[in-house]
PDB file of C-alpha atoms in Angstrom:
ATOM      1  CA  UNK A   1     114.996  91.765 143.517  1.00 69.00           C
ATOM      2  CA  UNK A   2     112.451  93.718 141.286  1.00 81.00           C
ATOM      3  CA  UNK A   3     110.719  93.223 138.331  1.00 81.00           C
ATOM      4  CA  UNK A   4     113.273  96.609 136.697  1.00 83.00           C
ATOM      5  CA  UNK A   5     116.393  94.998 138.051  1.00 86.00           C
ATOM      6  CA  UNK A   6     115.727  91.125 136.265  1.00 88.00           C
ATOM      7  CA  UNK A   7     114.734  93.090 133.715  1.00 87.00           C
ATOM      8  CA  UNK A   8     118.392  95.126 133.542  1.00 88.00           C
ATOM      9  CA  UNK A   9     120.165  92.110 134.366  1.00 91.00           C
ATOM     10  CA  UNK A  10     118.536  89.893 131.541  1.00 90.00           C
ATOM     11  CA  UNK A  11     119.747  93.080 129.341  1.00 90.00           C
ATOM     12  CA  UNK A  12     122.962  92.769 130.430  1.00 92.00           C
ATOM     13  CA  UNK A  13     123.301  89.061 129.995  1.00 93.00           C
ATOM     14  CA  UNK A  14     121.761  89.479 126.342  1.00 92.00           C
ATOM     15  CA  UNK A  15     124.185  92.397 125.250  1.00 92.00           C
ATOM     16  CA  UNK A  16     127.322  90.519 126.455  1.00 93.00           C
ATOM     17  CA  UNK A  17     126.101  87.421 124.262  1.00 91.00           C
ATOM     18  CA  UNK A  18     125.493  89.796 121.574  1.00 91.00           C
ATOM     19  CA  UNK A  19     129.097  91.816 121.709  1.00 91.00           C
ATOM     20  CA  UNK A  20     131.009  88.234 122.248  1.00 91.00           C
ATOM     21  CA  UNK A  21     129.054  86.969 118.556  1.00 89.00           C
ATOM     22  CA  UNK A  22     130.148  90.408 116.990  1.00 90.00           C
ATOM     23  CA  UNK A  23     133.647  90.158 118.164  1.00 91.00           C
ATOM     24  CA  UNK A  24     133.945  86.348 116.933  1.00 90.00           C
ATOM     25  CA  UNK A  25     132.656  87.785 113.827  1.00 89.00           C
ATOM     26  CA  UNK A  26     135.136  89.733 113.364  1.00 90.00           C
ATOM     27  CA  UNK A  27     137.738  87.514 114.249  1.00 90.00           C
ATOM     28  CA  UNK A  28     136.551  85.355 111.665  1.00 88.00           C
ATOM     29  CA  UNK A  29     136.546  88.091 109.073  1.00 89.00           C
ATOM     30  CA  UNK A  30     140.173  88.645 110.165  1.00 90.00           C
ATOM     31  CA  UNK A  31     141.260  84.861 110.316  1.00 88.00           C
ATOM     32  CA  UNK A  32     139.036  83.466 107.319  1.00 86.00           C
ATOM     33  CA  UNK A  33     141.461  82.800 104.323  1.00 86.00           C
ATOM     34  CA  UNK A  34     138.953  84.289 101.427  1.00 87.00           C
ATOM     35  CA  UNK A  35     136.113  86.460 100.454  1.00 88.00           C
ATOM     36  CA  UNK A  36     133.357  83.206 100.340  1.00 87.00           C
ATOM     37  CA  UNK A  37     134.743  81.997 104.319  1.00 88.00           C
ATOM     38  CA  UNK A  38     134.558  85.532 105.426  1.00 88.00           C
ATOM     39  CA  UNK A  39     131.094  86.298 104.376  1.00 87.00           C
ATOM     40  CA  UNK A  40     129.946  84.265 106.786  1.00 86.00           C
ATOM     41  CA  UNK A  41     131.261  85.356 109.500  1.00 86.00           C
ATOM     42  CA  UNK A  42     130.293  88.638 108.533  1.00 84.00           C
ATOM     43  CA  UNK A  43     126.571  87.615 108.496  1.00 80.00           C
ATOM     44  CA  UNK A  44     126.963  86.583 112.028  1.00 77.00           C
ATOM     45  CA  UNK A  45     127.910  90.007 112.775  1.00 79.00           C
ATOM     46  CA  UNK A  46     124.443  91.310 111.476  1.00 76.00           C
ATOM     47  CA  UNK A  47     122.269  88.339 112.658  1.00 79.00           C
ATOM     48  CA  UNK A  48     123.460  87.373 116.066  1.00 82.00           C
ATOM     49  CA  UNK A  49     125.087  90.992 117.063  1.00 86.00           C
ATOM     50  CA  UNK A  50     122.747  93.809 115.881  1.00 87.00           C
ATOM     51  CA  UNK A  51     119.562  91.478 116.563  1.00 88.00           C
ATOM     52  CA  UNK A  52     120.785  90.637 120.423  1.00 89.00           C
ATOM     53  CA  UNK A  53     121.443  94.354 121.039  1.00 89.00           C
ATOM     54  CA  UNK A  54     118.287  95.587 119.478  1.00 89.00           C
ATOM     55  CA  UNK A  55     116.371  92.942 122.339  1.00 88.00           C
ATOM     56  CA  UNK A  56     118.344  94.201 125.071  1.00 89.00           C
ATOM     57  CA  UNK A  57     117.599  97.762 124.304  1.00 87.00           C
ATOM     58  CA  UNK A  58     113.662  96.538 124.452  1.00 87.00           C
ATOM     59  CA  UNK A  59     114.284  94.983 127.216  1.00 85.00           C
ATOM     60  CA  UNK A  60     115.951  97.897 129.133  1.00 84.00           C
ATOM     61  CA  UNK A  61     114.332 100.817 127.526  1.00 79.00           C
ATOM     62  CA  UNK A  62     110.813 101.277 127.445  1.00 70.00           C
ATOM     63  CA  UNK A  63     111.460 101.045 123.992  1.00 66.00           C
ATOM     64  CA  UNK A  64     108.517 100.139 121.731  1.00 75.00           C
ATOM     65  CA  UNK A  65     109.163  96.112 121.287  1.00 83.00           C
ATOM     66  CA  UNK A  66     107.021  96.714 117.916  1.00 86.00           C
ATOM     67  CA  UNK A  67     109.575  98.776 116.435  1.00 86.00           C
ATOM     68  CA  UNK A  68     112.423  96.753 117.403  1.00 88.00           C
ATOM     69  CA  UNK A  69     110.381  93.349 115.731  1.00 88.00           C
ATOM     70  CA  UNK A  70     110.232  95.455 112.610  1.00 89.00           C
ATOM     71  CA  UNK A  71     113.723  96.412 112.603  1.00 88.00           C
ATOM     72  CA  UNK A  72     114.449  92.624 113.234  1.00 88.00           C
ATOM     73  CA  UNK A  73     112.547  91.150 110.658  1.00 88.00           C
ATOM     74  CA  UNK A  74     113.904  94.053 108.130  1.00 88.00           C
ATOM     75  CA  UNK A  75     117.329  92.793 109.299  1.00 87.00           C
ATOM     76  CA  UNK A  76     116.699  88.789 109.263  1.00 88.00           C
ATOM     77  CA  UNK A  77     115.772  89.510 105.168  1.00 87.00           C
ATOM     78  CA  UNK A  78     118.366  92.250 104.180  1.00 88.00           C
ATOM     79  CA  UNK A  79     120.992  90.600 105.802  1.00 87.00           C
ATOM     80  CA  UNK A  80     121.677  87.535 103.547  1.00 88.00           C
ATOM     81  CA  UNK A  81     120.450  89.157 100.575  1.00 89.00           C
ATOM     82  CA  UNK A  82     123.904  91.098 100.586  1.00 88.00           C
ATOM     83  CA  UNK A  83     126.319  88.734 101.562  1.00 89.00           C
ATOM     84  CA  UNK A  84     124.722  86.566  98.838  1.00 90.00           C
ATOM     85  CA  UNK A  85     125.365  89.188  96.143  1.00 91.00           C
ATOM     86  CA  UNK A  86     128.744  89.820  97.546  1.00 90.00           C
ATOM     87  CA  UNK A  87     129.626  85.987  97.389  1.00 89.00           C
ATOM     88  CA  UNK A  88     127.889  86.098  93.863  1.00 90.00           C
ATOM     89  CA  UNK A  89     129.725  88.625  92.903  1.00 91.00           C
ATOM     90  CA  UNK A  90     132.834  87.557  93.727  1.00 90.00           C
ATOM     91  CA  UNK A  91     132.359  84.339  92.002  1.00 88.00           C
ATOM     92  CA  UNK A  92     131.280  86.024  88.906  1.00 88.00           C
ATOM     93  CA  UNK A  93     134.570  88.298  89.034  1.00 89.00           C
ATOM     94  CA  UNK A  94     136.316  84.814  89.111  1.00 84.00           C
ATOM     95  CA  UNK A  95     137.911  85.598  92.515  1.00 83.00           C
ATOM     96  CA  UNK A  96     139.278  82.083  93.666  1.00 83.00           C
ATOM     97  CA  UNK A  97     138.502  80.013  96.883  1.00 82.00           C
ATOM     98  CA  UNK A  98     141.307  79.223  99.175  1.00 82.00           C
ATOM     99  CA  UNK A  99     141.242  75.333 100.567  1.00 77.00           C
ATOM    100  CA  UNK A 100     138.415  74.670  97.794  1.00 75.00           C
ATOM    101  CA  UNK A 101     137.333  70.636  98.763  1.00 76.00           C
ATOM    102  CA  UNK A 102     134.967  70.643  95.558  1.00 78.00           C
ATOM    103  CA  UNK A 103     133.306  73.156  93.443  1.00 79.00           C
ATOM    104  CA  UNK A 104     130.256  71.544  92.231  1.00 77.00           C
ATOM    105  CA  UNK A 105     129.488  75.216  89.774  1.00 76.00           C
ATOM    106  CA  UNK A 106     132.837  75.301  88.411  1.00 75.00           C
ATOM    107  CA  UNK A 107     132.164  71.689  86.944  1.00 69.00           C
ATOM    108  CA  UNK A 108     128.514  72.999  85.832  1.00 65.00           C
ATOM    109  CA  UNK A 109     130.474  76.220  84.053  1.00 63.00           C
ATOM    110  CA  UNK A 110     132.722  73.702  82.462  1.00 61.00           C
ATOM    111  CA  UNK A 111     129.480  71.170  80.649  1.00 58.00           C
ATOM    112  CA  UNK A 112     127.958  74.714  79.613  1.00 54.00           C
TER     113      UNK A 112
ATOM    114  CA  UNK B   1      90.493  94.030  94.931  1.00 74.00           C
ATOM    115  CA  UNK B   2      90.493  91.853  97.946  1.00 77.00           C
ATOM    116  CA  UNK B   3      94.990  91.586  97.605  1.00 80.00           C
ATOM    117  CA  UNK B   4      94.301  95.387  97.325  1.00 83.00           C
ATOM    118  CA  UNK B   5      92.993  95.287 101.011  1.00 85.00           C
ATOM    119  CA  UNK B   6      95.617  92.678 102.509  1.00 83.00           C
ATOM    120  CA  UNK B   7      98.457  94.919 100.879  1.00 85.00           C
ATOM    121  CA  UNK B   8      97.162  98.306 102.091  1.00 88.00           C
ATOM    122  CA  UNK B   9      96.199  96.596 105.984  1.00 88.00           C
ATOM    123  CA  UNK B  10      99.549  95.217 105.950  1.00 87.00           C
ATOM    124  CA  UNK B  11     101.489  98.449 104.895  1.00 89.00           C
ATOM    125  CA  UNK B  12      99.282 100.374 107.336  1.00 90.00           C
ATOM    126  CA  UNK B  13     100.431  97.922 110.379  1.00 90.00           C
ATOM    127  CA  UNK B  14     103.809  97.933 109.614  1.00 89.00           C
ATOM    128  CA  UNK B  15     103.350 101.776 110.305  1.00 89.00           C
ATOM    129  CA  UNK B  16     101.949 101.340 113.109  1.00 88.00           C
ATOM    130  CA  UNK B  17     104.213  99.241 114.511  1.00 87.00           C
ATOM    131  CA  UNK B  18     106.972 101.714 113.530  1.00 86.00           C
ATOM    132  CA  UNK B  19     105.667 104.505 115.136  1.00 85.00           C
ATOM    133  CA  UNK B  20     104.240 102.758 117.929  1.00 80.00           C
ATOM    134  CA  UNK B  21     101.215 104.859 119.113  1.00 80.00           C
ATOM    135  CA  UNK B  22      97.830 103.997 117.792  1.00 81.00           C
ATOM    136  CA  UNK B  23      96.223 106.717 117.162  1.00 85.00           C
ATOM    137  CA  UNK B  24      93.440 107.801 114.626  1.00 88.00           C
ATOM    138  CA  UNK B  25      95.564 110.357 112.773  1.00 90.00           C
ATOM    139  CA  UNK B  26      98.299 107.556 112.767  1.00 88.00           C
ATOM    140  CA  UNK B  27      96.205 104.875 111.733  1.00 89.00           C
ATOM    141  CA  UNK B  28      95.182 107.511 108.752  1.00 91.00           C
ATOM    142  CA  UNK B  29      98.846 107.972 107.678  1.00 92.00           C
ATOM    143  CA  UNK B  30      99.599 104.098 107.620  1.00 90.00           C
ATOM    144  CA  UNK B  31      96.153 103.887 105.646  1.00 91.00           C
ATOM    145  CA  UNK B  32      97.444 106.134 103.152  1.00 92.00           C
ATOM    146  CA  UNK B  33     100.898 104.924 102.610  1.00 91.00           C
ATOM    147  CA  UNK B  34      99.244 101.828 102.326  1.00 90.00           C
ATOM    148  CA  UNK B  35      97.483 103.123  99.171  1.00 91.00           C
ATOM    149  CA  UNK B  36     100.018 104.629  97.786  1.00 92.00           C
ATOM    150  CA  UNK B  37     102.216 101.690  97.897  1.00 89.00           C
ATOM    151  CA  UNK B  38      99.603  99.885  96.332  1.00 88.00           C
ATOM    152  CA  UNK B  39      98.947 102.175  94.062  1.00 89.00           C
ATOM    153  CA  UNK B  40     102.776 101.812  92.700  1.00 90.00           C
ATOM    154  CA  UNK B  41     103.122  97.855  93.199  1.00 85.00           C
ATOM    155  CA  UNK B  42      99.735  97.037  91.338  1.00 82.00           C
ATOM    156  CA  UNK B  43      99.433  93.258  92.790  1.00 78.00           C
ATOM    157  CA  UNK B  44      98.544  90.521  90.447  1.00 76.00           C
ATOM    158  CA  UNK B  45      95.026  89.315  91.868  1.00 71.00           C
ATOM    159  CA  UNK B  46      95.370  85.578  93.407  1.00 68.00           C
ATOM    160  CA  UNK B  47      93.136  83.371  95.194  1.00 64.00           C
ATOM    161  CA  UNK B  48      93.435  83.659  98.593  1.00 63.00           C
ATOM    162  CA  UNK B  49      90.892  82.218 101.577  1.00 65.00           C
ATOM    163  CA  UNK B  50      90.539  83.794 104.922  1.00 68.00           C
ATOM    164  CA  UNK B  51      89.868  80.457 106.300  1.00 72.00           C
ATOM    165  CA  UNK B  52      93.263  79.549 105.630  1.00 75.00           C
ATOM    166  CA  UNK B  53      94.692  82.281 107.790  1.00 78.00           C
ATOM    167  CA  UNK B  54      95.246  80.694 111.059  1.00 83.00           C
ATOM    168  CA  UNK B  55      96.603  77.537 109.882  1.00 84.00           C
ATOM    169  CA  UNK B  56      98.777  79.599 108.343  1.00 83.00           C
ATOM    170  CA  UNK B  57     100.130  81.846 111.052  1.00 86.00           C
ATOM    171  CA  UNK B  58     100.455  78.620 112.963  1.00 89.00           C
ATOM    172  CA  UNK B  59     102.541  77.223 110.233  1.00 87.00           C
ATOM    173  CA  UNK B  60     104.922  80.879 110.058  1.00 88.00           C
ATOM    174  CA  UNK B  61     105.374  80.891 113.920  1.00 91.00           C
ATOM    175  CA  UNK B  62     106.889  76.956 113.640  1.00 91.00           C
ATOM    176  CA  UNK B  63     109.241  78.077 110.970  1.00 90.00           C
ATOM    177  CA  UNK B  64     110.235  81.175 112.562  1.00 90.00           C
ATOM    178  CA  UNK B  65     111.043  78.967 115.777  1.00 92.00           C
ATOM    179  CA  UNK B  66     112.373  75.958 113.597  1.00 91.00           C
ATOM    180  CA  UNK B  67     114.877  78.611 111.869  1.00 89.00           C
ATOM    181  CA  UNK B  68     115.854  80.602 114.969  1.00 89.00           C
ATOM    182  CA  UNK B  69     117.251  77.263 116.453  1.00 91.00           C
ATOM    183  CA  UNK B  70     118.820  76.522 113.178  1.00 88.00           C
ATOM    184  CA  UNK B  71     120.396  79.932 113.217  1.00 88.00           C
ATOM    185  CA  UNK B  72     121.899  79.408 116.980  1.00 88.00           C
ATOM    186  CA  UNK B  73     122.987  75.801 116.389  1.00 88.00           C
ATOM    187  CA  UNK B  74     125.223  76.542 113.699  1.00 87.00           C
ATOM    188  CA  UNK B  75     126.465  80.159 114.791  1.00 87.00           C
ATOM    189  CA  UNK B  76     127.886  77.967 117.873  1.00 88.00           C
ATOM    190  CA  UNK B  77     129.355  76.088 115.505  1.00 88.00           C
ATOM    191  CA  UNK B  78     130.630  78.523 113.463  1.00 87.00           C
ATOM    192  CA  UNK B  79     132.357  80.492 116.524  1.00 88.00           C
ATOM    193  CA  UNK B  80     133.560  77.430 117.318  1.00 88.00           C
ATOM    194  CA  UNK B  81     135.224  76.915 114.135  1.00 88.00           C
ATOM    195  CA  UNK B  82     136.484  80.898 113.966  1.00 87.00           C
ATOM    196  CA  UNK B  83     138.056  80.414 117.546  1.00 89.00           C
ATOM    197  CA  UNK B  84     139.592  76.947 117.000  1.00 86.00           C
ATOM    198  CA  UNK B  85     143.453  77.528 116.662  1.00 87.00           C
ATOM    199  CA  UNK B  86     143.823  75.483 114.017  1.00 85.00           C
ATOM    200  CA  UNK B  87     141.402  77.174 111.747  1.00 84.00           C
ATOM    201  CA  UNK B  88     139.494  73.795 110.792  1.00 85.00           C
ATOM    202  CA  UNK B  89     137.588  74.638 107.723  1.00 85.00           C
ATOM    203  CA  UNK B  90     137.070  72.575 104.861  1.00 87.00           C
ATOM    204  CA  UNK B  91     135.120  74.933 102.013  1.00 87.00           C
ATOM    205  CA  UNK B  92     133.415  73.975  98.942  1.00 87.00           C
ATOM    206  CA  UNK B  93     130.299  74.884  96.898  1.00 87.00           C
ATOM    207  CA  UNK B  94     127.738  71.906  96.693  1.00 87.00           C
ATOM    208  CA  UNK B  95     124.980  71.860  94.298  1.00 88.00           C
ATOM    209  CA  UNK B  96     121.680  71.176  96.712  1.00 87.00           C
ATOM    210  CA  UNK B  97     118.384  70.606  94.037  1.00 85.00           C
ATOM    211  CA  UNK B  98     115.885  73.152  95.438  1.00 80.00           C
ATOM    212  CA  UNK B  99     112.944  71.779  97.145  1.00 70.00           C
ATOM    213  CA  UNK B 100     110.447  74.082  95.589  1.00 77.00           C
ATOM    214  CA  UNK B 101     108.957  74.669  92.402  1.00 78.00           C
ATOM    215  CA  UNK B 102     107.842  78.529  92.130  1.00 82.00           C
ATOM    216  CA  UNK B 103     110.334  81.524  92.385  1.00 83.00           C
ATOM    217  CA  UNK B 104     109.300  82.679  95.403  1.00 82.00           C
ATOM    218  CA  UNK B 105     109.552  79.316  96.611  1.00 84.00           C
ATOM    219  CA  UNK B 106     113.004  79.288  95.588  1.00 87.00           C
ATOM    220  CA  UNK B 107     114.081  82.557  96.643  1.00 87.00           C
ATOM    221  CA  UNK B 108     112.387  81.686 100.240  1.00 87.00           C
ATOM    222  CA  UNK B 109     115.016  78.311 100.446  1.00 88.00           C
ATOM    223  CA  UNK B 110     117.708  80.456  99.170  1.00 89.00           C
ATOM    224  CA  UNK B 111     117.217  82.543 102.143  1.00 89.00           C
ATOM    225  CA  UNK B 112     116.871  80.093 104.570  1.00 88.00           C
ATOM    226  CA  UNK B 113     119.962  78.865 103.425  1.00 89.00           C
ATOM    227  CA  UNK B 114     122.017  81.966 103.604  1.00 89.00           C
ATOM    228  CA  UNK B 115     121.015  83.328 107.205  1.00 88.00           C
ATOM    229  CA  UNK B 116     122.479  79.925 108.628  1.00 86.00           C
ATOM    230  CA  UNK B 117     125.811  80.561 109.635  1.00 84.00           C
ATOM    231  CA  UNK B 118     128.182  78.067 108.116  1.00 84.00           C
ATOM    232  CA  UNK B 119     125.976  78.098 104.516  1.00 88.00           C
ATOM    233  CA  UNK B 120     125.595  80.216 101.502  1.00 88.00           C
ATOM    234  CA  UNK B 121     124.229  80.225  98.790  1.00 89.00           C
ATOM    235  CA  UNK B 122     126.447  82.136  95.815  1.00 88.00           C
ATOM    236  CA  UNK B 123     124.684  81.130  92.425  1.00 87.00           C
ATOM    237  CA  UNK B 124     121.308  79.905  91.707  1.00 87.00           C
ATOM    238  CA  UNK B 125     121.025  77.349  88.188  1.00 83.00           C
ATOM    239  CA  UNK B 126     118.711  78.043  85.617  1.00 81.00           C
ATOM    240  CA  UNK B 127     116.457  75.288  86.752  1.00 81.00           C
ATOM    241  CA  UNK B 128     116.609  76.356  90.516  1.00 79.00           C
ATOM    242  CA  UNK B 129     119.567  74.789  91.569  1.00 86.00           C
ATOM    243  CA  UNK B 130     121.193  76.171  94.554  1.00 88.00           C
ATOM    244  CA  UNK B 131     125.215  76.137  94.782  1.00 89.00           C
ATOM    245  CA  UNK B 132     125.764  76.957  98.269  1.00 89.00           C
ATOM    246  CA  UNK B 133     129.449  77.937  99.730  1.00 89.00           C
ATOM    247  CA  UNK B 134     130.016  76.109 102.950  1.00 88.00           C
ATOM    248  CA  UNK B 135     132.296  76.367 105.773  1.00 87.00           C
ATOM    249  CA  UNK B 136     132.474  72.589 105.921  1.00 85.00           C
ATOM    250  CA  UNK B 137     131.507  70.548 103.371  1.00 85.00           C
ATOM    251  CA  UNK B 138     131.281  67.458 105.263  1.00 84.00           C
ATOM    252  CA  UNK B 139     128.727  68.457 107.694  1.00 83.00           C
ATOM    253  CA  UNK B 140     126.853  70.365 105.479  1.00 83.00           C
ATOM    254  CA  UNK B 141     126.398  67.706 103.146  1.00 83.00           C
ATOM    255  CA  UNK B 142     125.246  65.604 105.695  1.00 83.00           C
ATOM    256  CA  UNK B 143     122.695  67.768 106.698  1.00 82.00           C
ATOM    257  CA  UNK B 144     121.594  69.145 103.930  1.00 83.00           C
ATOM    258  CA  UNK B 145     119.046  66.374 102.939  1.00 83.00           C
ATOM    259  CA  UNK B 146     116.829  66.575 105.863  1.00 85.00           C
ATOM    260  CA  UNK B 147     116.858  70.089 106.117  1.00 85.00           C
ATOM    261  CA  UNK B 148     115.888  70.194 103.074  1.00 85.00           C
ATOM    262  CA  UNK B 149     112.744  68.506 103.381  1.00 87.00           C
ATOM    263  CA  UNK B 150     111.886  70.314 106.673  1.00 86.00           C
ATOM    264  CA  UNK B 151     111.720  73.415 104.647  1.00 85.00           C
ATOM    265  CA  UNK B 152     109.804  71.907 101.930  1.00 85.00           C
ATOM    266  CA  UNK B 153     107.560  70.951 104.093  1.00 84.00           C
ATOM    267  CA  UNK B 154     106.960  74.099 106.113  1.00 84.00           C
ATOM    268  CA  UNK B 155     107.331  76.611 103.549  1.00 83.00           C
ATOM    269  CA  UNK B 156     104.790  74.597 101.342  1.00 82.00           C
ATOM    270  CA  UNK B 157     102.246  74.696 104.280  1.00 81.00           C
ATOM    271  CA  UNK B 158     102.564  78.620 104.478  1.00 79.00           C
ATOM    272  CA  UNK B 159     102.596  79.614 100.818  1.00 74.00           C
ATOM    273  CA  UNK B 160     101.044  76.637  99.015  1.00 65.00           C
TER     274      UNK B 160
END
């Protein structure tokens, strides 16, 4: 076995991971009972999916691995910044959690 | 003038690294994009020290690793959760007293927060308080504390 086949194979290996993480993402987005649940498994989607697939196409491609570290890092910091103003958002349009155990900012809202 | 230079080298190797071929006429391009970018930002002049440099690349490259394995722990645990017939969630937002005093600071835990699966954070308080949505309230209350301090502790050591 060659150094071009591992290399395909470890590809492989990395984009299945990657595709399995995307699909339970979406799962959850399906399953999840409301907006705050679902964000989360949304940001799976973008962290474990896109950044798996991006090092598999480095790996099997003689793709420039600088680019794809850019791209990754770009991702890694734009990626919670909007599910966190999509969760803020919701809360400020006073869109209710499903299954709510506690709500420590609805009891801060309430002192204010 | 010296944040001047650090903000134009790093501009100019984040081209570089996009286009991926050193060359002089590339290295020229980055150089002035650099400027430019610098010319529109206008940095506040701080003190930094070269000397510090490697300590603190040291320092990023632990935190990187330290929040990569956070980041697969909990996705696990989150598919887990997702592919669990029974849908075991328990959700809540938890009030978690940030660990750092200046905004970036703040805005750095924030973040570390929200790219863990499992944790978000939808509101920060006026005096830095984080409410973070979680998946399950239990666990993440129970590890909050601790992980709390680890990031204290490492992002203080890269931008303190």
């Amino acid at each position: 076995m060659d150094i071009t086949e591992l290399r395909f194979l470890a590809a492989t290996l990395v984009v299945v991971i990657g595709t399995l993480f995307s699909l339970i993402g979406i799962l959850g987005l399906v399953r999840l009972p409301d907006v705050y649940a679902r964000m989360h498994a949304v940001g799976k989607v973008s962290t474990f999916g896109v950044v798996l697939l991006t090092a598999a196409a480095v790996l099997t491609l003689s793709f420039a691995w600088s680019k794809a570290l850019v791209l990754i890092v770009m991702l890694v910091f734009t990626g919670p910044l909007t599910s966190h103003a999509i969760g803020s958002g919701a809360y400020r349009l006073g869109i209710p959690m499903r299954q709510a155990l506690r709500d420590d900012l609805a009891r801060e809202r309430i002192q204010d | 003038m010296l944040v001047y230079v650090r903000l134009v080298l790093l501009c100019a190797l984040v081209y570089l690294a996009l286009t991926a071929n050193v060359e002089l006429s590339n290295i020229g391009v980055g150089v002035i994009i650099g400027i430019s970018i610098a010319v529109v930002l206008r940095p506040k002049p701080e003190p930094l020290s070269l000397s510090r440099l490697p300590f603190v690349l040291i320092n990023l490259a632990r935190y990187v690793v330290w929040l990569s394995i956070d980041i697969i722990r909990n996705g696990i645990r989150v598919a887990r959760i997702v592919l669990d017939p029974k849908l075991p969630i328990r959700p809540g937002i938890i009030a978690v007293p940030s660990s750092m005093k200046t905004e970036l600071g703040v805005a750095l835990n924030a973040h570390a927060i929200t790219v863990t699966p499992g944790e978000q954070v939808v509101e920060i308080g006026e005096d830095g308080t984080l409410y973070v949505h979680c998946l399950d309230v239990d666990s993440s209350l129970a590890g909050m504390e601790h992980a709390q301090r680890l990031r204290k502790e490492m992002l203080s050591r890269i931008f303190e």
